[in-house]
Amino acid sequence: MAILVTGGAGYIGSHTCVALLEAGYRVIIADNLCRGSAKAIKRIECITGKKPAFYCLDVTDAAAVDGLFAANKIDSVLHFAGFKAVGESVAKPLLYYYNNVVGTMVLAGACQKYGVQHFVYSSSATVYGPNKVPFREDMLLLPAANPYGETKAISERILTDAAKANKGWSVVLLRYFNPLGAHESGLLGEDPAGVPSNLMPYITQVAAGKRERLYIFGGDYNTPDGTGVRDYIHVMDLAAGHVRALEKTKSSPGVHIYNLGSGVGYSVLELVRTFEQVTGIAIPYEITGRRPGDIDICYADPGKAYRELGWKAGKTLAEMCRDAWRWQQANPEGYATAE
Ligand code: UD1
């Protein structure tokens, strides 16, 4: 029996493959490589000494997905494949709705047809919208400020309804806060195409001299230093959370929602200062206007994941900075640098 990991060549998916293989699971990766890299798959094998099976396919391609399910005994699906750039989702909403929502439906349909009952979905704290912190799983969700966030909320609803209609299904919806860092080997990390839209890849590119300065989006938020506050979580902690979630699906039918965050909020300036301390490199920055759709403050109540999964984030902000910087130094052009 194997675990199907869609988007396993991407940032969070690749790190989770390492955690799954190290926990003894057999892994099949499905990825169309439009954002992920085949080199990430080779490096998963380098780290673990185990080779995941790989299907180069698009999860919106129902015939290809059907073929994969027909050819393999799949026990569970971990669905990471999706687009995640907020700004791009505003410019190309149809692309985002199609890719993220249809992908979820095709996979859920294949699970129904082939009797696969365990499904773990990569959701996001963005579904909370501008709620009151700390965000709790039982909060009423507010509309997301962008199509990307909507695709996550819609996919959550689709999977919730599918679980209600299919006796024995267990669906875990994981609401990620802000993943940072890289595998400590420096072999896996975040490889954004073009100009990074997320904070840490931008900082590491400034540190590497690829960009002149960091632009901090807003210095007038209702936060202690005026810059936005987020709940940063090391990507390997996040990966470990998926292994726990997978174990949960084996014992508990129904729908389970968990925040995967640390429960602590840091401002943009605190993150910059920590990065500077860890690396000894100054990060020039300029405070500019707010980015549309950003909220002032976002952090998790992570208590439910601890109580029910026995999981909590263990790595510090300094470790996230250290590992992100190690990855950047070893791979100045991301996976394009790799052999
Ligand atoms: C966003 C999405 C989140 C998604 C994540 C990964 C929303 C509200 N958030 O998180 O759902 O999972 O991206 O793609 O939709 N910042 C700067 N300068 C930069 C970049 C960022 O100041 O160059 C600031 C932002 O204003 C924010 C913080 O850094 O306060 C973190 O930003 P970012 O890394 O882009 O993540 P989020 O916007 O929190």
mmCIF file of C-alpha atoms and ligand atoms in Angstrom:
data_model
loop_
_atom_site.group_PDB
_atom_site.id
_atom_site.type_symbol
_atom_site.label_atom_id
_atom_site.label_comp_id
_atom_site.label_asym_id
_atom_site.label_seq_id
_atom_site.Cartn_x
_atom_site.Cartn_y
_atom_site.Cartn_z
ATOM 1 C CA MET A 1 0.000 0.000 0.000
ATOM 2 C CA ALA A 2 1.342 3.412 -0.900
ATOM 3 C CA ILE A 3 0.806 7.040 -0.017
ATOM 4 C CA LEU A 4 0.078 9.225 -3.039
ATOM 5 C CA VAL A 5 1.715 12.638 -2.632
ATOM 6 C CA THR A 6 0.524 15.143 -5.206
ATOM 7 C CA GLY A 7 2.883 18.094 -5.598
ATOM 8 C CA GLY A 8 5.660 15.997 -4.068
ATOM 9 C CA ALA A 9 8.289 17.846 -6.123
ATOM 10 C CA GLY A 10 7.264 21.187 -4.624
ATOM 11 C CA TYR A 11 8.372 22.961 -1.478
ATOM 12 C CA ILE A 12 6.200 21.497 1.283
ATOM 13 C CA GLY A 13 5.469 18.269 -0.602
ATOM 14 C CA SER A 14 9.146 17.364 -1.055
ATOM 15 C CA HIS A 15 9.963 17.887 2.620
ATOM 16 C CA THR A 16 6.932 15.810 3.590
ATOM 17 C CA CYS A 17 8.088 12.984 1.280
ATOM 18 C CA VAL A 18 11.318 12.849 3.293
ATOM 19 C CA ALA A 19 9.365 12.596 6.555
ATOM 20 C CA LEU A 20 7.072 9.896 5.127
ATOM 21 C CA LEU A 21 9.923 7.790 3.731
ATOM 22 C CA GLU A 22 11.823 8.110 7.004
ATOM 23 C CA ALA A 23 8.687 6.947 8.835
ATOM 24 C CA GLY A 24 8.664 3.826 6.636
ATOM 25 C CA TYR A 25 5.860 4.668 4.194
ATOM 26 C CA ARG A 26 5.993 3.806 0.509
ATOM 27 C CA VAL A 27 5.555 7.006 -1.490
ATOM 28 C CA ILE A 28 4.231 7.717 -4.971
ATOM 29 C CA ILE A 29 4.723 11.283 -6.160
ATOM 30 C CA ALA A 30 2.399 12.814 -8.758
ATOM 31 C CA ASP A 31 3.575 16.193 -10.009
ATOM 32 C CA ASN A 32 3.411 17.936 -13.380
ATOM 33 C CA LEU A 33 6.723 19.718 -12.624
ATOM 34 C CA CYS A 34 5.323 23.074 -13.719
ATOM 35 C CA ARG A 35 6.407 24.584 -10.388
ATOM 36 C CA GLY A 36 8.183 21.679 -8.699
ATOM 37 C CA SER A 37 11.473 20.168 -9.819
ATOM 38 C CA ALA A 38 12.552 16.661 -10.821
ATOM 39 C CA LYS A 39 15.801 17.429 -8.995
ATOM 40 C CA ALA A 40 13.867 17.675 -5.738
ATOM 41 C CA ILE A 41 12.767 14.065 -6.261
ATOM 42 C CA LYS A 42 16.371 12.929 -6.780
ATOM 43 C CA ARG A 43 17.364 14.745 -3.634
ATOM 44 C CA ILE A 44 14.581 13.128 -1.607
ATOM 45 C CA GLU A 45 16.250 9.862 -2.600
ATOM 46 C CA CYS A 46 19.724 11.222 -1.666
ATOM 47 C CA ILE A 47 18.503 12.155 1.805
ATOM 48 C CA THR A 48 16.476 9.068 2.601
ATOM 49 C CA GLY A 49 18.213 6.381 0.532
ATOM 50 C CA LYS A 50 14.732 5.409 -0.698
ATOM 51 C CA LYS A 51 13.325 6.041 -4.148
ATOM 52 C CA PRO A 52 9.779 7.332 -4.376
ATOM 53 C CA ALA A 53 7.807 6.257 -7.453
ATOM 54 C CA PHE A 54 7.108 9.199 -9.737
ATOM 55 C CA TYR A 55 4.278 9.998 -12.145
ATOM 56 C CA CYS A 56 4.656 13.163 -14.197
ATOM 57 C CA LEU A 57 1.004 14.103 -14.418
ATOM 58 C CA ASP A 58 -1.412 16.933 -13.844
ATOM 59 C CA VAL A 59 -3.974 16.288 -11.120
ATOM 60 C CA THR A 60 -6.666 17.980 -13.203
ATOM 61 C CA ASP A 61 -6.170 15.273 -15.870
ATOM 62 C CA ALA A 62 -8.864 12.816 -14.783
ATOM 63 C CA ALA A 63 -7.789 10.061 -17.193
ATOM 64 C CA ALA A 64 -4.157 10.194 -16.022
ATOM 65 C CA VAL A 65 -5.191 10.197 -12.369
ATOM 66 C CA ASP A 66 -7.531 7.249 -13.011
ATOM 67 C CA GLY A 67 -4.656 5.359 -14.641
ATOM 68 C CA LEU A 68 -2.449 5.972 -11.604
ATOM 69 C CA PHE A 69 -5.113 4.719 -9.185
ATOM 70 C CA ALA A 70 -5.825 1.687 -11.398
ATOM 71 C CA ALA A 71 -2.141 0.721 -11.530
ATOM 72 C CA ASN A 72 -1.308 1.127 -7.836
ATOM 73 C CA LYS A 73 -2.725 0.095 -4.495
ATOM 74 C CA ILE A 74 -3.123 3.502 -2.885
ATOM 75 C CA ASP A 75 -3.878 3.691 0.789
ATOM 76 C CA SER A 76 -3.997 7.475 1.319
ATOM 77 C CA VAL A 77 -3.710 10.738 -0.578
ATOM 78 C CA LEU A 78 -1.745 13.772 0.589
ATOM 79 C CA HIS A 79 -2.792 16.553 -1.757
ATOM 80 C CA PHE A 80 -0.255 19.389 -2.043
ATOM 81 C CA ALA A 81 -0.423 20.118 -5.771
ATOM 82 C CA GLY A 82 -1.723 23.621 -6.336
ATOM 83 C CA PHE A 83 -0.793 27.172 -7.165
ATOM 84 C CA LYS A 84 -0.084 29.461 -4.203
ATOM 85 C CA ALA A 85 0.924 32.916 -5.388
ATOM 86 C CA VAL A 86 -1.680 35.318 -4.051
ATOM 87 C CA GLY A 87 -0.936 38.126 -6.542
ATOM 88 C CA GLU A 88 -1.001 35.755 -9.496
ATOM 89 C CA SER A 89 -4.371 34.431 -8.310
ATOM 90 C CA VAL A 90 -5.813 37.946 -8.527
ATOM 91 C CA ALA A 91 -4.463 38.373 -12.072
ATOM 92 C CA LYS A 92 -5.436 34.844 -13.208
ATOM 93 C CA PRO A 93 -8.445 33.770 -11.138
ATOM 94 C CA LEU A 94 -9.712 31.189 -13.623
ATOM 95 C CA LEU A 95 -6.338 29.457 -13.709
ATOM 96 C CA TYR A 96 -6.382 29.253 -9.904
ATOM 97 C CA TYR A 97 -9.974 28.047 -9.570
ATOM 98 C CA TYR A 98 -9.433 25.453 -12.285
ATOM 99 C CA ASN A 99 -6.125 24.134 -11.075
ATOM 100 C CA ASN A 100 -6.772 24.126 -7.340
ATOM 101 C CA VAL A 101 -10.457 23.211 -7.226
ATOM 102 C CA VAL A 102 -10.668 20.793 -10.167
ATOM 103 C CA GLY A 103 -7.500 19.046 -8.957
ATOM 104 C CA THR A 104 -9.153 18.410 -5.585
ATOM 105 C CA MET A 105 -12.345 17.138 -7.248
ATOM 106 C CA VAL A 106 -10.524 14.790 -9.604
ATOM 107 C CA LEU A 107 -8.557 13.261 -6.730
ATOM 108 C CA ALA A 108 -11.622 12.932 -4.502
ATOM 109 C CA GLY A 109 -13.463 11.304 -7.408
ATOM 110 C CA ALA A 110 -10.659 8.775 -7.897
ATOM 111 C CA CYS A 111 -10.670 8.032 -4.146
ATOM 112 C CA GLN A 112 -14.398 7.359 -4.340
ATOM 113 C CA LYS A 113 -14.040 5.088 -7.366
ATOM 114 C CA TYR A 114 -11.092 3.105 -5.995
ATOM 115 C CA GLY A 115 -12.160 2.970 -2.343
ATOM 116 C CA VAL A 116 -9.333 5.125 -0.970
ATOM 117 C CA GLN A 117 -10.585 6.462 2.356
ATOM 118 C CA HIS A 118 -7.752 8.597 3.739
ATOM 119 C CA PHE A 119 -7.171 12.117 2.478
ATOM 120 C CA VAL A 120 -4.952 14.885 3.876
ATOM 121 C CA TYR A 121 -5.405 18.305 2.319
ATOM 122 C CA SER A 122 -3.024 21.292 2.253
ATOM 123 C CA SER A 123 -5.202 24.172 3.314
ATOM 124 C CA SER A 124 -4.066 27.545 4.569
ATOM 125 C CA ALA A 125 -4.598 29.997 7.391
ATOM 126 C CA THR A 126 -5.777 32.341 4.665
ATOM 127 C CA VAL A 127 -9.250 30.745 5.032
ATOM 128 C CA TYR A 128 -9.696 32.550 8.365
ATOM 129 C CA GLY A 129 -9.557 35.957 6.695
ATOM 130 C CA PRO A 130 -9.305 38.917 9.067
ATOM 131 C CA ASN A 131 -10.540 37.036 12.160
ATOM 132 C CA LYS A 132 -9.452 37.773 15.720
ATOM 133 C CA VAL A 133 -6.146 36.133 16.724
ATOM 134 C CA PRO A 134 -5.339 33.490 17.723
ATOM 135 C CA PHE A 135 -7.128 31.641 14.936
ATOM 136 C CA ARG A 136 -9.025 28.570 16.084
ATOM 137 C CA GLU A 137 -10.333 25.758 13.913
ATOM 138 C CA ASP A 138 -13.950 26.293 15.024
ATOM 139 C CA MET A 139 -14.059 29.962 13.988
ATOM 140 C CA LEU A 140 -16.521 31.068 11.355
ATOM 141 C CA LEU A 141 -14.433 31.553 8.229
ATOM 142 C CA LEU A 142 -14.429 35.013 6.690
ATOM 143 C CA PRO A 143 -14.158 35.457 2.926
ATOM 144 C CA ALA A 144 -10.576 35.384 1.723
ATOM 145 C CA ALA A 145 -9.225 38.540 0.136
ATOM 146 C CA ASN A 146 -8.126 36.784 -3.045
ATOM 147 C CA PRO A 147 -8.975 33.852 -5.375
ATOM 148 C CA TYR A 148 -6.140 31.708 -3.986
ATOM 149 C CA GLY A 149 -7.723 31.816 -0.529
ATOM 150 C CA GLU A 150 -11.133 31.028 -2.008
ATOM 151 C CA THR A 151 -9.760 27.930 -3.751
ATOM 152 C CA LYS A 152 -8.587 26.659 -0.368
ATOM 153 C CA ALA A 153 -11.941 27.350 1.317
ATOM 154 C CA ILE A 154 -13.884 25.751 -1.561
ATOM 155 C CA SER A 155 -11.621 22.673 -1.581
ATOM 156 C CA GLU A 156 -12.177 22.311 2.173
ATOM 157 C CA ARG A 157 -15.957 22.321 1.603
ATOM 158 C CA ILE A 158 -15.788 19.831 -1.258
ATOM 159 C CA LEU A 159 -13.753 17.385 0.814
ATOM 160 C CA THR A 160 -15.990 17.872 3.856
ATOM 161 C CA ASP A 161 -19.097 17.032 1.821
ATOM 162 C CA ALA A 162 -17.381 14.085 0.133
ATOM 163 C CA ALA A 163 -16.385 12.707 3.540
ATOM 164 C CA LYS A 164 -19.973 13.002 4.780
ATOM 165 C CA ALA A 165 -21.245 11.111 1.740
ATOM 166 C CA ASN A 166 -18.672 8.298 1.882
ATOM 167 C CA LYS A 167 -18.894 6.142 4.991
ATOM 168 C CA GLY A 168 -15.489 5.340 6.430
ATOM 169 C CA TRP A 169 -13.705 8.295 4.844
ATOM 170 C CA SER A 170 -11.302 10.243 6.971
ATOM 171 C CA VAL A 171 -10.300 13.685 5.734
ATOM 172 C CA VAL A 172 -7.784 15.895 7.522
ATOM 173 C CA LEU A 173 -7.698 19.562 6.524
ATOM 174 C CA LEU A 174 -4.401 21.133 7.552
ATOM 175 C CA ARG A 175 -4.382 24.906 7.783
ATOM 176 C CA TYR A 176 -0.773 25.968 7.375
ATOM 177 C CA PHE A 177 0.510 29.206 8.782
ATOM 178 C CA ASN A 178 3.729 30.567 7.199
ATOM 179 C CA PRO A 179 6.211 27.807 6.318
ATOM 180 C CA LEU A 180 9.883 28.811 6.241
ATOM 181 C CA GLY A 181 13.269 27.144 6.201
ATOM 182 C CA ALA A 182 14.577 24.109 4.409
ATOM 183 C CA HIS A 183 15.793 20.565 5.035
ATOM 184 C CA GLU A 184 18.876 20.837 7.203
ATOM 185 C CA SER A 185 21.024 19.069 4.586
ATOM 186 C CA GLY A 186 20.649 22.085 2.295
ATOM 187 C CA LEU A 187 19.450 19.709 -0.431
ATOM 188 C CA LEU A 188 15.762 20.656 -0.378
ATOM 189 C CA GLY A 189 14.260 24.102 -0.063
ATOM 190 C CA GLU A 190 11.952 26.684 -1.535
ATOM 191 C CA ASP A 191 12.641 27.493 -5.180
ATOM 192 C CA PRO A 192 10.413 30.350 -6.304
ATOM 193 C CA ALA A 193 10.361 31.205 -9.989
ATOM 194 C CA GLY A 194 11.236 34.828 -10.791
ATOM 195 C CA VAL A 195 10.841 37.501 -8.134
ATOM 196 C CA PRO A 196 9.806 35.841 -4.853
ATOM 197 C CA SER A 197 6.454 36.992 -3.539
ATOM 198 C CA ASN A 198 6.988 35.523 -0.064
ATOM 199 C CA LEU A 199 9.127 37.118 2.587
ATOM 200 C CA MET A 200 11.892 34.602 3.362
ATOM 201 C CA PRO A 201 12.959 33.805 -0.225
ATOM 202 C CA TYR A 202 13.112 37.547 -0.832
ATOM 203 C CA ILE A 203 15.312 38.072 2.241
ATOM 204 C CA THR A 204 17.700 35.257 1.259
ATOM 205 C CA GLN A 205 18.030 36.721 -2.243
ATOM 206 C CA VAL A 206 18.867 40.135 -0.767
ATOM 207 C CA ALA A 207 21.447 38.468 1.500
ATOM 208 C CA ALA A 208 22.942 36.706 -1.535
ATOM 209 C CA GLY A 209 23.259 40.044 -3.357
ATOM 210 C CA LYS A 210 20.687 39.101 -6.016
ATOM 211 C CA ARG A 211 18.338 41.892 -4.944
ATOM 212 C CA GLU A 212 19.264 45.301 -3.668
ATOM 213 C CA ARG A 213 16.907 45.631 -0.732
ATOM 214 C CA LEU A 214 13.828 44.213 0.918
ATOM 215 C CA TYR A 215 10.616 46.177 0.558
ATOM 216 C CA ILE A 216 8.576 45.874 3.721
ATOM 217 C CA PHE A 217 4.910 46.129 2.869
ATOM 218 C CA GLY A 218 3.489 48.512 5.463
ATOM 219 C CA GLY A 219 4.921 50.101 8.595
ATOM 220 C CA ASP A 220 1.618 51.363 9.966
ATOM 221 C CA TYR A 221 -0.150 48.161 10.970
ATOM 222 C CA ASN A 222 -1.717 47.821 14.382
ATOM 223 C CA THR A 223 1.247 45.770 15.664
ATOM 224 C CA PRO A 224 4.052 46.565 18.157
ATOM 225 C CA ASP A 225 6.494 47.815 15.487
ATOM 226 C CA GLY A 226 3.963 48.619 12.749
ATOM 227 C CA THR A 227 4.992 45.759 10.415
ATOM 228 C CA GLY A 228 2.851 42.694 9.712
ATOM 229 C CA VAL A 229 2.872 39.814 12.189
ATOM 230 C CA ARG A 230 2.842 36.156 11.078
ATOM 231 C CA ASP A 231 3.154 32.710 12.604
ATOM 232 C CA TYR A 232 6.258 31.202 11.008
ATOM 233 C CA ILE A 233 6.758 27.457 11.079
ATOM 234 C CA HIS A 234 9.743 25.379 9.986
ATOM 235 C CA VAL A 235 8.920 23.301 6.926
ATOM 236 C CA MET A 236 10.251 20.132 8.621
ATOM 237 C CA ASP A 237 7.896 20.695 11.564
ATOM 238 C CA LEU A 238 5.134 21.042 9.003
ATOM 239 C CA ALA A 239 6.263 17.799 7.336
ATOM 240 C CA ALA A 240 6.124 15.993 10.690
ATOM 241 C CA GLY A 241 2.583 17.320 11.156
ATOM 242 C CA HIS A 242 1.551 15.534 7.955
ATOM 243 C CA VAL A 243 2.842 12.200 9.204
ATOM 244 C CA ARG A 244 0.742 12.656 12.364
ATOM 245 C CA ALA A 245 -2.267 13.670 10.283
ATOM 246 C CA LEU A 246 -1.886 10.576 8.146
ATOM 247 C CA GLU A 247 -1.840 8.411 11.274
ATOM 248 C CA LYS A 248 -5.014 10.175 12.416
ATOM 249 C CA THR A 249 -6.840 9.202 9.216
ATOM 250 C CA LYS A 250 -6.205 5.504 9.982
ATOM 251 C CA SER A 251 -8.037 5.615 13.281
ATOM 252 C CA SER A 252 -10.700 8.322 12.973
ATOM 253 C CA PRO A 253 -13.302 8.531 10.237
ATOM 254 C CA GLY A 254 -14.888 11.928 9.587
ATOM 255 C CA VAL A 255 -13.436 15.374 8.977
ATOM 256 C CA HIS A 256 -10.690 16.774 11.182
ATOM 257 C CA ILE A 257 -9.290 20.285 10.921
ATOM 258 C CA TYR A 258 -5.948 21.336 12.411
ATOM 259 C CA ASN A 259 -3.904 24.489 12.479
ATOM 260 C CA LEU A 260 -0.248 23.820 11.810
ATOM 261 C CA GLY A 261 1.420 26.846 13.313
ATOM 262 C CA SER A 262 3.632 27.664 16.260
ATOM 263 C CA GLY A 263 1.167 29.887 18.084
ATOM 264 C CA VAL A 264 3.687 32.739 18.168
ATOM 265 C CA GLY A 265 3.570 35.792 15.953
ATOM 266 C CA TYR A 266 6.711 37.605 14.751
ATOM 267 C CA SER A 267 6.794 40.880 12.858
ATOM 268 C CA VAL A 268 8.572 41.356 9.539
ATOM 269 C CA LEU A 269 11.227 43.412 11.339
ATOM 270 C CA GLU A 270 11.733 40.721 13.992
ATOM 271 C CA LEU A 271 12.286 38.170 11.251
ATOM 272 C CA VAL A 272 14.762 40.469 9.482
ATOM 273 C CA ARG A 273 16.678 41.051 12.738
ATOM 274 C CA THR A 274 16.808 37.326 13.510
ATOM 275 C CA PHE A 275 18.079 36.576 10.003
ATOM 276 C CA GLU A 276 20.772 39.225 10.417
ATOM 277 C CA GLN A 277 21.875 37.806 13.775
ATOM 278 C CA VAL A 278 22.013 34.219 12.510
ATOM 279 C CA THR A 279 23.881 34.976 9.285
ATOM 280 C CA GLY A 280 25.860 38.090 10.208
ATOM 281 C CA ILE A 281 24.605 39.720 7.006
ATOM 282 C CA ALA A 282 22.836 43.090 7.023
ATOM 283 C CA ILE A 283 19.555 43.219 5.117
ATOM 284 C CA PRO A 284 18.929 46.669 3.688
ATOM 285 C CA TYR A 285 15.222 47.437 3.662
ATOM 286 C CA GLU A 286 12.747 50.132 2.851
ATOM 287 C CA ILE A 287 9.268 50.411 4.293
ATOM 288 C CA THR A 288 6.744 50.932 1.499
ATOM 289 C CA GLY A 289 2.959 50.863 1.197
ATOM 290 C CA ARG A 290 0.796 47.957 2.308
ATOM 291 C CA ARG A 291 0.306 45.039 -0.079
ATOM 292 C CA PRO A 292 -3.373 44.673 -1.077
ATOM 293 C CA GLY A 293 -5.069 41.768 0.695
ATOM 294 C CA ASP A 294 -2.554 41.542 3.568
ATOM 295 C CA ILE A 295 -3.869 41.435 7.122
ATOM 296 C CA ASP A 296 -2.096 42.991 10.091
ATOM 297 C CA ILE A 297 -1.688 39.977 12.321
ATOM 298 C CA CYS A 298 -2.070 36.236 11.931
ATOM 299 C CA TYR A 299 -1.160 33.460 14.336
ATOM 300 C CA ALA A 300 -2.555 30.102 15.308
ATOM 301 C CA ASP A 301 -4.026 28.558 18.357
ATOM 302 C CA PRO A 302 -2.108 25.290 17.801
ATOM 303 C CA GLY A 303 -3.636 23.519 20.824
ATOM 304 C CA LYS A 304 -5.947 21.169 18.927
ATOM 305 C CA ALA A 305 -3.104 19.650 16.876
ATOM 306 C CA TYR A 306 -1.194 19.076 20.112
ATOM 307 C CA ARG A 307 -4.133 17.529 21.948
ATOM 308 C CA GLU A 308 -5.335 15.290 19.114
ATOM 309 C CA LEU A 309 -2.204 14.603 17.053
ATOM 310 C CA GLY A 310 0.461 15.010 19.715
ATOM 311 C CA TRP A 311 2.143 17.490 17.358
ATOM 312 C CA LYS A 312 3.676 20.862 18.022
ATOM 313 C CA ALA A 313 6.203 23.038 16.248
ATOM 314 C CA GLY A 314 9.648 22.590 17.790
ATOM 315 C CA LYS A 315 12.058 24.609 15.668
ATOM 316 C CA THR A 316 12.898 28.226 16.342
ATOM 317 C CA LEU A 317 12.840 31.255 14.085
ATOM 318 C CA ALA A 318 16.657 31.235 14.186
ATOM 319 C CA GLU A 319 16.690 27.647 12.875
ATOM 320 C CA MET A 320 14.297 28.630 10.080
ATOM 321 C CA CYS A 321 16.653 31.471 9.097
ATOM 322 C CA ARG A 322 19.755 29.285 9.330
ATOM 323 C CA ASP A 323 18.282 26.527 7.163
ATOM 324 C CA ALA A 324 16.797 28.908 4.578
ATOM 325 C CA TRP A 325 20.199 30.593 4.258
ATOM 326 C CA ARG A 326 22.065 27.287 3.988
ATOM 327 C CA TRP A 327 19.744 26.263 1.148
ATOM 328 C CA GLN A 328 20.202 29.615 -0.634
ATOM 329 C CA GLN A 329 23.998 29.456 -0.347
ATOM 330 C CA ALA A 330 24.215 25.882 -1.589
ATOM 331 C CA ASN A 331 21.707 26.521 -4.404
ATOM 332 C CA PRO A 332 22.079 30.114 -5.586
ATOM 333 C CA GLU A 333 19.830 29.406 -8.578
ATOM 334 C CA GLY A 334 17.558 26.979 -6.754
ATOM 335 C CA TYR A 335 17.306 23.548 -8.353
ATOM 336 C CA ALA A 336 18.673 24.997 -11.589
ATOM 337 C CA THR A 337 22.029 24.978 -9.747
ATOM 338 C CA ALA A 338 21.835 21.250 -9.083
ATOM 339 C CA GLU A 339 23.634 18.465 -10.950
HETATM 340 C C1 UD1 B 1 0.562 34.329 1.824
HETATM 341 C C2 UD1 B 1 -0.873 33.911 1.869
HETATM 342 C C3 UD1 B 1 -0.953 32.521 2.426
HETATM 343 C C4 UD1 B 1 -0.103 31.599 1.596
HETATM 344 C C5 UD1 B 1 1.318 32.106 1.621
HETATM 345 C C6 UD1 B 1 2.196 31.227 0.761
HETATM 346 C C7 UD1 B 1 -2.765 35.423 2.340
HETATM 347 C C8 UD1 B 1 -3.340 36.436 3.284
HETATM 348 N N1 UD1 B 1 -1.617 34.869 2.704
HETATM 349 O O1 UD1 B 1 0.969 34.480 3.185
HETATM 350 O O2 UD1 B 1 -2.265 32.060 2.426
HETATM 351 O O3 UD1 B 1 -0.190 30.299 2.099
HETATM 352 O O4 UD1 B 1 1.357 33.427 1.132
HETATM 353 O O5 UD1 B 1 2.209 31.632 -0.552
HETATM 354 O O6 UD1 B 1 -3.341 35.148 1.343
HETATM 355 N N2 UD1 B 1 6.307 40.901 3.184
HETATM 356 C C9 UD1 B 1 7.094 42.020 2.987
HETATM 357 N N3 UD1 B 1 7.889 42.075 1.881
HETATM 358 C C10 UD1 B 1 7.960 41.060 0.954
HETATM 359 C C11 UD1 B 1 7.158 39.914 1.166
HETATM 360 C C12 UD1 B 1 6.336 39.869 2.274
HETATM 361 O O7 UD1 B 1 7.059 42.952 3.790
HETATM 362 O O8 UD1 B 1 8.704 41.184 -0.028
HETATM 363 C C13 UD1 B 1 5.475 40.798 4.394
HETATM 364 C C14 UD1 B 1 3.987 40.643 4.146
HETATM 365 O O9 UD1 B 1 3.357 41.889 4.039
HETATM 366 C C15 UD1 B 1 3.572 39.847 5.404
HETATM 367 C C16 UD1 B 1 4.796 38.982 5.715
HETATM 368 O O10 UD1 B 1 5.892 39.634 5.075
HETATM 369 O O11 UD1 B 1 3.361 40.708 6.498
HETATM 370 C C17 UD1 B 1 4.693 37.567 5.184
HETATM 371 O O12 UD1 B 1 4.366 37.614 3.791
HETATM 372 P P1 UD1 B 1 4.401 36.317 2.857
HETATM 373 O O13 UD1 B 1 5.646 35.547 3.078
HETATM 374 O O14 UD1 B 1 4.098 36.754 1.449
HETATM 375 O O15 UD1 B 1 3.211 35.407 3.412
HETATM 376 P P2 UD1 B 1 1.671 35.787 3.686
HETATM 377 O O16 UD1 B 1 1.226 36.924 2.859
HETATM 378 O O17 UD1 B 1 1.488 35.881 5.160
#
